[in-house]
Amino acid sequence: MAKVKTIYSCTECGASAPKWQGQCPGCGVWNTLVETVAEPVASSNSRFAALGGTAKLQTLSEIEAREEDRLPTGVSEFDRALGGGLVAGGVVLIGGDPGIGKSTLLLQALAELSGANHVLYVSGEESGQQIAMRARRLSLDTKNLKLLAEINLEKILATLQSERPQVAVIDSIQTLWSDQLSSAPGSVAQVRECAAQLTRLAKQTGITVILVGHVTKEGSLAGPRVLEHIVDTVLYFEGDTHSSFRLIRAVKNRYGAVNEIGVFAMTDKGLKGVNNPSALFLSQHGQDVPGSCVLVTQEGTRPLLVEIQALVDQSHGNARRLTVGLEAQRLAMLLAVLHRHAGVVCFDQDVFVNAVGGVKITEPAADLAVLLAIVSSLKNRPLPAKLIVFGEVGLAGEIRPAPRGQERLREAAKLGFTRAMIPEANKPKQPIAGIEVIAVRRVEEAVERLRELD
Ligand code: TYD
Ligand code: MG
């Protein structure tokens, strides 16, 4: 094939240069030039035609708005994260650390789908033999599961064109290379070009494409967020590789709600869905320990109970602040609020905070639980037994309400918790059976009330 001309264009401002250079000639930012194909493979006209079909103008009300048909994968927790199933022509990106279970999940999903649908698994990472062995170990029915071990984009596109599967998995986007670019597989230029071409094909043909993406050390998908813009749905696999639980979370979904999560356990027979995960992230202590506080967090439509652990220890030198599964910046802010408004001093202490079970918590409603865990560790006094906590803490020391407070309380009551320290604004009008509510307005009040409880 004739070599296509490539240029280097800036990811920040779009300026282009004929050769690679460290600094963008347009905006002067460093390290932003990436290789791109100079002339698009398809002419711009045919590209627009592919996306829009006809170019006739319509008003929105004329367009028939119907729900996309969903193709459930048969792996129910995966479908939940997808918002009900796969959509024809949709492009899904699944990111996650190596070894977390991306290939396993997709192999299971494709095997389920292959019963009634035409599916294709493209692997650039493992050989056919390795995949076949895994499928056998998982006792999957693979009679109709087609496999292509290939990393050349043009060959993959040609196969997809001729085979026309309903669903195709590309494992992984970082191993693909297009012969139109000279950069190495996995480089930003290659990843972007390959994803764009596959997306174009998906839109043209209605094939659902699932891309596997590796996460860089910094935790983002390689190809600085370029992929997230191109695709329709972005799912992330989370979880501690040392524990068997895995979460799959939608961070972008053009066809459904985000922050819906699917919960799995990794077993010797692959990933198994966990239907009732609310008590998964509680560690089982024989007795109450200082520095531990149970938070009710809300993930999509489901409340989850997560144990927050804090360790506060005399610092030698610079005081350290470290979080696992929670935002580090937020911890610094909470410590400042605790000092200013409740008079609890931590500047000469190392503070470590951990969300048990490898779950990542991003909602601010975790604030109060983090704060109480810190106070408990500092005073070396366990929090009252059977207590759950949620609520956001503001800079003025106020405690703000969390969404869906009632649901959180009900879930906690169901799991046998008897007391809840929550924002005043979340206090239910009707008492909830089995749970005593301690409603607080301010941080100092929360710390004070803690002292009164046993
Ligand atoms: P894999 O799907 O290969 O991860 P990824 O594609 O995200 O890199 O998962 C591999 C890990 O899962 C590996 O550490 C072994 C574990 N595993 C099990 O525990 N049970 C199983 O049945 C399978 C297939 C894998
Ligand atoms: Mg893999």
Coordinates of C-alpha atoms and ligand atoms in Angstrom, one line a residue:
M1 CA 0.0 0.0 0.0
A2 CA 1.3 3.5 -0.8
K3 CA 2.4 5.4 2.2
V4 CA 0.0 8.1 3.1
K5 CA 1.4 11.5 3.9
T6 CA 1.4 12.3 7.6
I7 CA 1.7 15.6 9.4
Y8 CA 2.1 16.5 13.1
S9 CA -0.7 18.4 14.6
C10 CA -1.1 19.9 18.1
T11 CA -3.6 18.4 20.4
E12 CA -4.1 21.7 22.1
C13 CA -4.6 24.3 19.3
G14 CA -4.7 22.2 16.1
A15 CA -1.7 23.9 14.5
S16 CA 0.3 21.6 12.3
A17 CA 3.9 21.1 11.4
P18 CA 5.6 18.9 8.8
K19 CA 8.1 17.4 11.2
W20 CA 7.9 16.5 14.9
Q21 CA 9.2 19.1 17.2
G22 CA 9.0 19.6 21.0
Q23 CA 7.1 22.8 21.0
C24 CA 4.0 23.6 19.1
P25 CA 4.6 26.4 16.5
G26 CA 1.1 27.7 17.1
C27 CA 0.5 27.9 20.8
G28 CA 4.0 27.3 22.2
V29 CA 2.9 24.4 24.4
W30 CA 5.4 21.6 24.8
N31 CA 4.9 17.9 23.8
T32 CA 1.6 18.3 22.2
L33 CA 2.4 17.4 18.6
V34 CA 1.1 14.0 17.4
E35 CA 1.3 12.3 14.1
T36 CA -1.9 12.4 12.0
V37 CA -2.8 11.4 8.5
A38 CA -2.6 14.5 6.3
E39 CA -5.5 13.6 4.0
P40 CA -8.4 11.8 5.6
V41 CA -8.8 8.3 4.1
A42 CA -12.3 9.0 3.0
S43 CA -13.1 12.4 1.4
S44 CA -14.8 14.7 3.7
N45 CA -18.1 14.5 1.8
S46 CA -18.4 10.7 2.1
R47 CA -17.5 11.0 5.8
F48 CA -20.4 13.3 6.5
A49 CA -22.7 11.2 4.4
A50 CA -21.8 8.2 6.5
L51 CA -22.6 9.9 9.8
G52 CA -25.7 11.8 8.8
G53 CA -27.2 9.7 6.1
T54 CA -29.2 12.4 4.3
A55 CA -28.4 16.1 4.8
K56 CA -32.0 17.2 4.6
L57 CA -32.9 19.7 7.3
Q58 CA -35.6 18.7 9.8
T59 CA -37.0 20.1 13.0
L60 CA -36.4 18.0 16.1
S61 CA -40.1 17.3 16.5
E62 CA -40.3 15.8 13.1
I63 CA -37.6 13.3 13.9
E64 CA -39.0 10.1 15.3
A65 CA -37.4 9.7 18.7
R66 CA -37.5 6.1 19.6
E67 CA -35.5 4.2 22.2
E68 CA -32.6 2.4 20.7
D69 CA -33.0 -1.3 20.6
R70 CA -30.9 -2.9 23.3
L71 CA -29.0 -6.1 22.9
P72 CA -28.5 -7.5 26.4
T73 CA -25.2 -9.3 26.7
G74 CA -26.6 -11.9 29.1
V75 CA -24.1 -10.8 31.8
S76 CA -26.6 -8.9 33.9
E77 CA -24.2 -6.7 35.8
F78 CA -22.4 -5.7 32.6
D79 CA -25.8 -4.8 31.1
R80 CA -26.6 -2.7 34.1
A81 CA -23.4 -0.6 33.6
L82 CA -24.2 -0.3 29.9
G83 CA -27.7 1.0 30.7
G84 CA -29.5 -2.1 29.6
G85 CA -27.4 -3.6 26.9
L86 CA -25.4 -2.8 23.7
V87 CA -26.7 -0.5 21.0
A88 CA -26.2 -1.2 17.3
G89 CA -23.5 1.0 15.9
G90 CA -22.4 2.1 19.4
V91 CA -18.8 2.1 20.4
V92 CA -18.0 1.1 24.0
L93 CA -14.6 1.7 25.6
I94 CA -13.6 -0.4 28.6
G95 CA -10.6 0.8 30.6
G96 CA -8.8 -0.7 33.5
D97 CA -5.6 -1.9 35.0
P98 CA -3.9 -4.9 33.5
G99 CA -5.1 -8.2 34.9
I100 CA -8.3 -6.8 36.3
G101 CA -10.5 -8.9 34.1
K102 CA -11.4 -7.0 30.9
S103 CA -10.6 -9.9 28.6
T104 CA -12.3 -12.3 30.9
L105 CA -15.5 -10.3 31.0
L106 CA -15.7 -9.7 27.3
L107 CA -15.0 -13.3 26.5
Q108 CA -17.9 -14.3 28.8
A109 CA -20.2 -11.7 27.3
L110 CA -19.3 -12.7 23.7
A111 CA -19.8 -16.4 24.5
E112 CA -23.3 -15.6 25.9
L113 CA -24.1 -13.5 22.8
S114 CA -22.8 -16.0 20.3
G115 CA -25.7 -18.3 21.0
A116 CA -28.1 -16.1 18.9
N117 CA -25.8 -13.5 17.4
H118 CA -22.9 -13.2 15.0
V119 CA -19.9 -12.0 17.1
L120 CA -16.2 -11.6 16.6
Y121 CA -13.3 -11.4 19.1
V122 CA -10.2 -9.6 17.8
S123 CA -7.2 -10.2 20.0
G124 CA -3.9 -8.4 19.6
E125 CA -2.6 -9.4 23.0
E126 CA -3.2 -13.1 23.3
S127 CA -2.9 -15.9 20.8
G128 CA -5.9 -17.9 19.8
Q129 CA -4.6 -20.8 21.8
Q130 CA -4.5 -18.8 25.0
I131 CA -8.0 -17.6 24.5
A132 CA -9.3 -21.0 23.7
M133 CA -7.7 -22.3 26.8
R134 CA -9.3 -19.6 28.9
A135 CA -12.7 -20.3 27.3
R136 CA -12.3 -24.0 28.1
R137 CA -11.4 -23.3 31.7
L138 CA -14.5 -21.1 32.0
S139 CA -16.6 -23.8 30.4
L140 CA -17.9 -21.3 27.8
D141 CA -19.9 -22.4 24.8
T142 CA -17.7 -21.1 22.0
K143 CA -19.1 -23.1 19.0
N144 CA -20.1 -19.8 17.3
L145 CA -17.5 -17.5 18.7
K146 CA -15.2 -16.3 15.9
L147 CA -11.7 -15.2 16.7
L148 CA -9.2 -13.1 14.8
A149 CA -5.7 -12.7 16.2
E150 CA -4.5 -9.6 14.3
I151 CA -3.0 -6.2 15.1
N152 CA -3.1 -4.5 11.7
L153 CA -6.0 -2.1 11.5
E154 CA -6.6 -2.3 7.8
K155 CA -6.9 -6.1 8.0
I156 CA -9.2 -5.9 10.9
L157 CA -11.4 -3.3 9.1
A158 CA -11.5 -5.5 6.0
T159 CA -12.6 -8.5 8.1
L160 CA -15.3 -6.6 9.9
Q161 CA -16.6 -5.3 6.5
S162 CA -16.8 -8.8 5.1
E163 CA -17.9 -10.7 8.2
R164 CA -20.4 -8.1 9.4
P165 CA -20.7 -9.3 13.0
Q166 CA -23.3 -7.7 15.2
V167 CA -20.7 -7.3 18.0
A168 CA -17.0 -7.0 17.7
V169 CA -14.5 -6.8 20.6
I170 CA -11.1 -5.3 20.0
D171 CA -8.6 -6.4 22.7
S172 CA -6.9 -4.0 22.9
I173 CA -6.8 -0.7 21.1
Q174 CA -3.2 -0.1 22.2
T175 CA -1.9 -3.1 20.3
L176 CA -3.4 -2.0 17.0
W177 CA -1.4 -0.2 14.3
S178 CA -2.4 1.4 11.1
D179 CA 0.1 1.2 8.2
Q180 CA -0.7 4.8 7.3
L181 CA 1.2 6.1 10.3
S182 CA 4.8 5.5 11.2
S183 CA 4.4 5.8 14.9
A184 CA 4.6 2.8 17.1
P185 CA 1.5 0.9 18.3
G186 CA 0.2 2.4 21.5
S187 CA 1.3 5.9 20.7
V188 CA -1.3 8.6 20.9
A189 CA -1.4 9.0 17.1
Q190 CA -2.0 5.3 16.5
V191 CA -4.6 4.9 19.2
R192 CA -6.5 7.9 18.0
E193 CA -6.4 7.0 14.3
C194 CA -7.4 3.3 15.0
A195 CA -10.2 4.3 17.3
A196 CA -11.5 6.9 14.8
Q197 CA -11.5 4.4 11.9
L198 CA -13.2 1.8 13.9
T199 CA -15.8 4.3 15.1
R200 CA -16.5 5.4 11.6
L201 CA -17.0 1.7 10.5
A202 CA -19.3 1.1 13.5
K203 CA -21.5 4.1 12.5
Q204 CA -21.6 3.1 8.8
T205 CA -22.3 -0.6 9.3
G206 CA -24.2 -0.7 12.7
I207 CA -21.6 -3.1 14.1
T208 CA -21.3 -2.6 17.9
V209 CA -17.6 -2.2 18.7
I210 CA -16.2 -2.8 22.1
L211 CA -12.7 -1.4 22.6
V212 CA -10.4 -2.5 25.4
G213 CA -8.1 0.3 26.6
H214 CA -5.2 0.1 29.0
V215 CA -4.9 2.6 31.8
T216 CA -1.7 4.5 32.2
K217 CA 0.1 4.9 35.5
E218 CA -1.7 8.2 36.1
G219 CA -5.0 6.3 35.8
S220 CA -6.2 7.8 32.5
L221 CA -6.7 5.9 29.2
A222 CA -3.7 6.3 27.0
G223 CA -4.1 8.8 24.3
P224 CA -4.9 11.7 26.6
R225 CA -8.7 11.5 26.8
V226 CA -8.9 11.4 23.0
L227 CA -10.7 8.1 23.1
E228 CA -13.3 9.3 25.5
H229 CA -14.5 11.9 23.1
I230 CA -14.7 9.6 20.1
V231 CA -16.7 6.7 21.7
D232 CA -20.3 6.6 22.9
T233 CA -19.8 4.8 26.2
V234 CA -16.8 4.7 28.5
L235 CA -16.7 2.1 31.2
Y236 CA -14.0 1.7 33.8
F237 CA -13.1 -1.4 35.7
E238 CA -12.1 -0.7 39.2
G239 CA -11.2 -2.8 42.2
D240 CA -8.2 -4.0 44.1
T241 CA -6.5 -6.7 42.2
H242 CA -5.7 -8.3 45.6
S243 CA -9.4 -8.7 46.5
S244 CA -11.8 -10.6 44.3
F245 CA -14.3 -7.8 43.9
R246 CA -14.5 -5.8 40.7
L247 CA -16.7 -2.8 39.9
I248 CA -17.5 -1.7 36.4
R249 CA -18.5 1.9 36.3
A250 CA -20.0 4.0 33.4
V251 CA -18.3 7.4 33.3
K252 CA -19.8 8.5 30.0
N253 CA -22.8 7.0 28.3
R254 CA -24.7 8.5 25.3
Y255 CA -27.3 5.8 25.8
G256 CA -28.0 5.7 29.5
A257 CA -27.2 7.0 32.9
V258 CA -23.7 7.3 34.2
N259 CA -22.4 6.2 37.5
E260 CA -24.4 3.1 37.3
I261 CA -22.1 0.3 38.5
G262 CA -21.9 -3.4 37.9
V263 CA -20.4 -5.5 40.7
F264 CA -18.6 -8.8 40.1
A265 CA -16.6 -11.3 42.0
M266 CA -13.6 -12.9 40.3
T267 CA -13.8 -16.6 40.8
D268 CA -12.0 -19.6 39.4
K269 CA -14.9 -19.8 36.9
G270 CA -14.5 -16.2 35.7
L271 CA -16.5 -13.1 36.7
K272 CA -19.7 -13.7 38.6
G273 CA -22.2 -10.9 39.0
V274 CA -23.1 -9.8 42.6
N275 CA -26.7 -8.9 42.7
N276 CA -26.8 -7.5 46.2
P277 CA -23.5 -5.8 46.8
S278 CA -24.5 -3.3 49.5
A279 CA -22.5 -5.1 52.3
L280 CA -19.5 -6.0 50.2
F281 CA -17.2 -3.2 51.3
L282 CA -17.6 -3.7 55.1
S283 CA -14.6 -5.3 56.7
Q284 CA -15.5 -7.8 59.3
H285 CA -14.1 -6.8 62.7
G286 CA -14.7 -9.0 65.7
Q287 CA -15.1 -5.8 67.8
D288 CA -15.3 -2.1 67.2
V289 CA -12.0 -0.5 66.5
P290 CA -11.0 3.2 66.5
G291 CA -10.7 4.9 63.2
S292 CA -13.4 3.0 61.4
C293 CA -16.7 4.5 60.2
V294 CA -19.4 3.0 58.0
L295 CA -20.5 5.3 55.1
V296 CA -23.6 4.8 53.0
T297 CA -22.7 5.9 49.5
Q298 CA -24.9 6.0 46.5
E299 CA -23.7 4.5 43.3
G300 CA -26.2 5.1 40.5
T301 CA -29.4 3.7 41.7
R302 CA -27.9 1.5 44.4
P303 CA -26.8 2.4 47.9
L304 CA -23.5 0.8 49.0
L305 CA -22.1 0.5 52.5
V306 CA -18.4 1.2 52.6
E307 CA -16.1 1.2 55.6
I308 CA -13.9 4.2 55.8
Q309 CA -10.8 3.7 57.9
A310 CA -8.5 6.4 59.2
L311 CA -5.2 6.2 61.0
V312 CA -3.9 9.3 62.7
D313 CA -0.4 9.0 64.1
Q314 CA 2.2 11.3 65.6
S315 CA 4.2 12.7 62.7
H316 CA 8.0 12.9 62.6
G317 CA 8.9 15.7 60.3
N318 CA 6.5 16.7 57.6
A319 CA 2.9 15.6 58.4
R320 CA 1.7 13.2 55.7
R321 CA -1.8 13.0 54.2
L322 CA -2.6 9.9 52.2
T323 CA -5.8 8.6 50.8
V324 CA -6.7 5.4 49.1
G325 CA -10.0 5.4 47.2
L326 CA -10.8 9.0 48.2
E327 CA -9.7 12.4 47.0
A328 CA -6.4 13.6 48.7
Q329 CA -7.3 17.3 48.2
R330 CA -10.5 16.8 49.9
L331 CA -8.8 15.3 52.9
A332 CA -6.7 18.4 53.3
M333 CA -9.8 20.5 53.2
L334 CA -11.6 18.4 55.7
L335 CA -8.7 18.6 58.2
A336 CA -8.8 22.4 57.9
V337 CA -12.5 22.5 58.5
L338 CA -12.1 20.1 61.5
H339 CA -9.4 22.4 63.0
R340 CA -11.2 25.8 62.3
H341 CA -14.7 24.8 63.3
A342 CA -14.4 21.9 65.8
G343 CA -10.9 22.8 67.2
V344 CA -9.5 19.3 66.5
V345 CA -5.8 19.7 65.7
C346 CA -4.0 17.4 63.3
F347 CA -1.2 19.5 61.9
D348 CA 1.4 17.5 63.8
Q349 CA -0.1 14.1 62.8
D350 CA 0.2 11.8 59.8
V351 CA -3.3 11.1 58.5
F352 CA -4.1 8.1 56.3
V353 CA -7.6 7.4 55.0
N354 CA -8.7 4.3 53.2
A355 CA -12.0 3.1 51.6
V356 CA -12.1 -0.6 52.3
G357 CA -12.3 -3.1 49.4
G358 CA -10.6 -1.0 46.6
V359 CA -13.7 1.0 45.9
K360 CA -13.3 4.5 44.7
I361 CA -15.5 7.1 46.2
T362 CA -16.0 10.4 44.5
E363 CA -19.2 11.8 46.0
P364 CA -18.8 14.6 48.6
A365 CA -21.3 12.8 50.8
A366 CA -18.4 10.8 52.1
D367 CA -17.0 13.9 54.0
L368 CA -18.7 13.4 57.3
A369 CA -17.7 9.7 57.5
V370 CA -14.0 10.6 56.8
L371 CA -14.1 13.3 59.4
L372 CA -15.6 11.1 62.1
A373 CA -13.1 8.3 61.3
I374 CA -10.3 10.7 61.8
V375 CA -11.7 12.0 65.1
S376 CA -12.2 8.4 66.3
S377 CA -8.6 7.5 65.4
L378 CA -7.2 10.6 66.9
K379 CA -9.0 10.1 70.2
N380 CA -8.4 6.4 70.0
R381 CA -12.1 5.7 70.7
P382 CA -14.2 3.5 68.5
L383 CA -17.4 5.1 67.1
P384 CA -20.6 3.8 68.6
A385 CA -21.6 0.3 67.4
K386 CA -24.0 -0.1 64.4
L387 CA -23.6 3.5 63.3
I388 CA -23.7 4.7 59.7
V389 CA -22.8 8.1 58.5
F390 CA -23.2 10.3 55.4
G391 CA -23.2 14.0 54.6
E392 CA -21.2 16.6 52.8
V393 CA -19.1 19.1 54.8
G394 CA -18.8 22.7 53.6
L395 CA -15.9 25.2 54.2
A396 CA -18.1 27.1 56.7
G397 CA -18.4 23.9 58.8
E398 CA -22.0 23.3 57.7
I399 CA -23.2 19.8 56.9
R400 CA -25.0 19.6 53.6
P401 CA -27.6 17.1 52.6
A402 CA -26.8 14.1 50.3
P403 CA -29.1 13.0 47.5
R404 CA -31.4 10.0 48.1
G405 CA -31.0 10.1 51.9
Q406 CA -34.1 8.0 52.6
E407 CA -32.9 5.2 50.4
R408 CA -29.5 5.2 52.1
L409 CA -31.2 5.0 55.5
R410 CA -33.4 2.1 54.5
E411 CA -30.5 0.1 53.1
A412 CA -28.6 0.6 56.3
A413 CA -31.6 -0.5 58.4
K414 CA -32.0 -3.6 56.2
L415 CA -28.4 -4.6 57.0
G416 CA -28.9 -4.2 60.8
F417 CA -27.5 -0.8 61.5
T418 CA -29.4 1.0 64.3
R419 CA -28.0 4.5 64.3
A420 CA -27.4 7.1 61.6
M421 CA -25.6 10.4 61.9
I422 CA -26.8 12.4 58.9
P423 CA -27.4 16.0 57.8
E424 CA -30.4 17.8 59.4
A425 CA -31.8 18.3 55.9
N426 CA -31.9 14.6 55.2
K427 CA -33.9 13.8 58.4
P428 CA -36.9 11.7 57.3
K429 CA -40.3 13.1 58.2
Q430 CA -41.5 9.6 59.1
P431 CA -39.2 7.6 61.3
I432 CA -37.6 4.6 59.6
A433 CA -38.2 1.4 61.4
G434 CA -35.1 0.1 63.3
I435 CA -32.9 3.1 62.8
E436 CA -32.4 6.0 65.2
V437 CA -31.5 9.2 63.4
I438 CA -29.0 11.7 64.8
A439 CA -29.4 14.8 62.6
V440 CA -26.6 17.3 62.7
R441 CA -26.2 20.8 61.2
R442 CA -22.5 21.6 61.8
V443 CA -19.2 19.9 62.2
E444 CA -18.7 20.9 65.8
E445 CA -22.2 19.6 66.6
A446 CA -21.3 16.2 65.0
V447 CA -18.1 15.9 67.0
E448 CA -20.0 17.0 70.2
R449 CA -22.8 14.5 69.6
L450 CA -20.3 11.7 69.2
R451 CA -19.0 12.3 72.7
E452 CA -22.5 11.9 74.1
L453 CA -23.1 8.6 72.4
D454 CA -21.5 5.6 74.0
Ligands
TYD1 P1 -7.8 -10.7 32.3 O1 -9.2 -10.8 31.9 O2 -6.8 -11.3 31.5 O3 -7.4 -9.2 32.6 P2 -7.2 -8.0 31.5 O4 -7.7 -8.4 30.2 O5 -8.0 -6.9 32.2 O6 -5.8 -7.7 31.6 O7 -7.8 -11.2 33.8 C1 -6.8 -12.0 34.2 C2 -6.8 -12.1 35.7 O8 -8.0 -12.7 36.2 C3 -5.7 -13.0 36.1 O9 -4.9 -12.4 37.1 C4 -6.3 -14.3 36.6 C5 -7.7 -13.9 36.9 N1 -8.7 -14.9 36.6 C6 -9.3 -15.6 37.6 O10 -9.1 -15.4 38.8 N2 -10.3 -16.5 37.3 C7 -10.6 -16.8 36.0 O11 -11.5 -17.7 35.7 C8 -9.9 -16.1 35.0 C9 -10.2 -16.4 33.5 C10 -9.0 -15.1 35.3
MG2 MG -6.5 -8.7 28.5

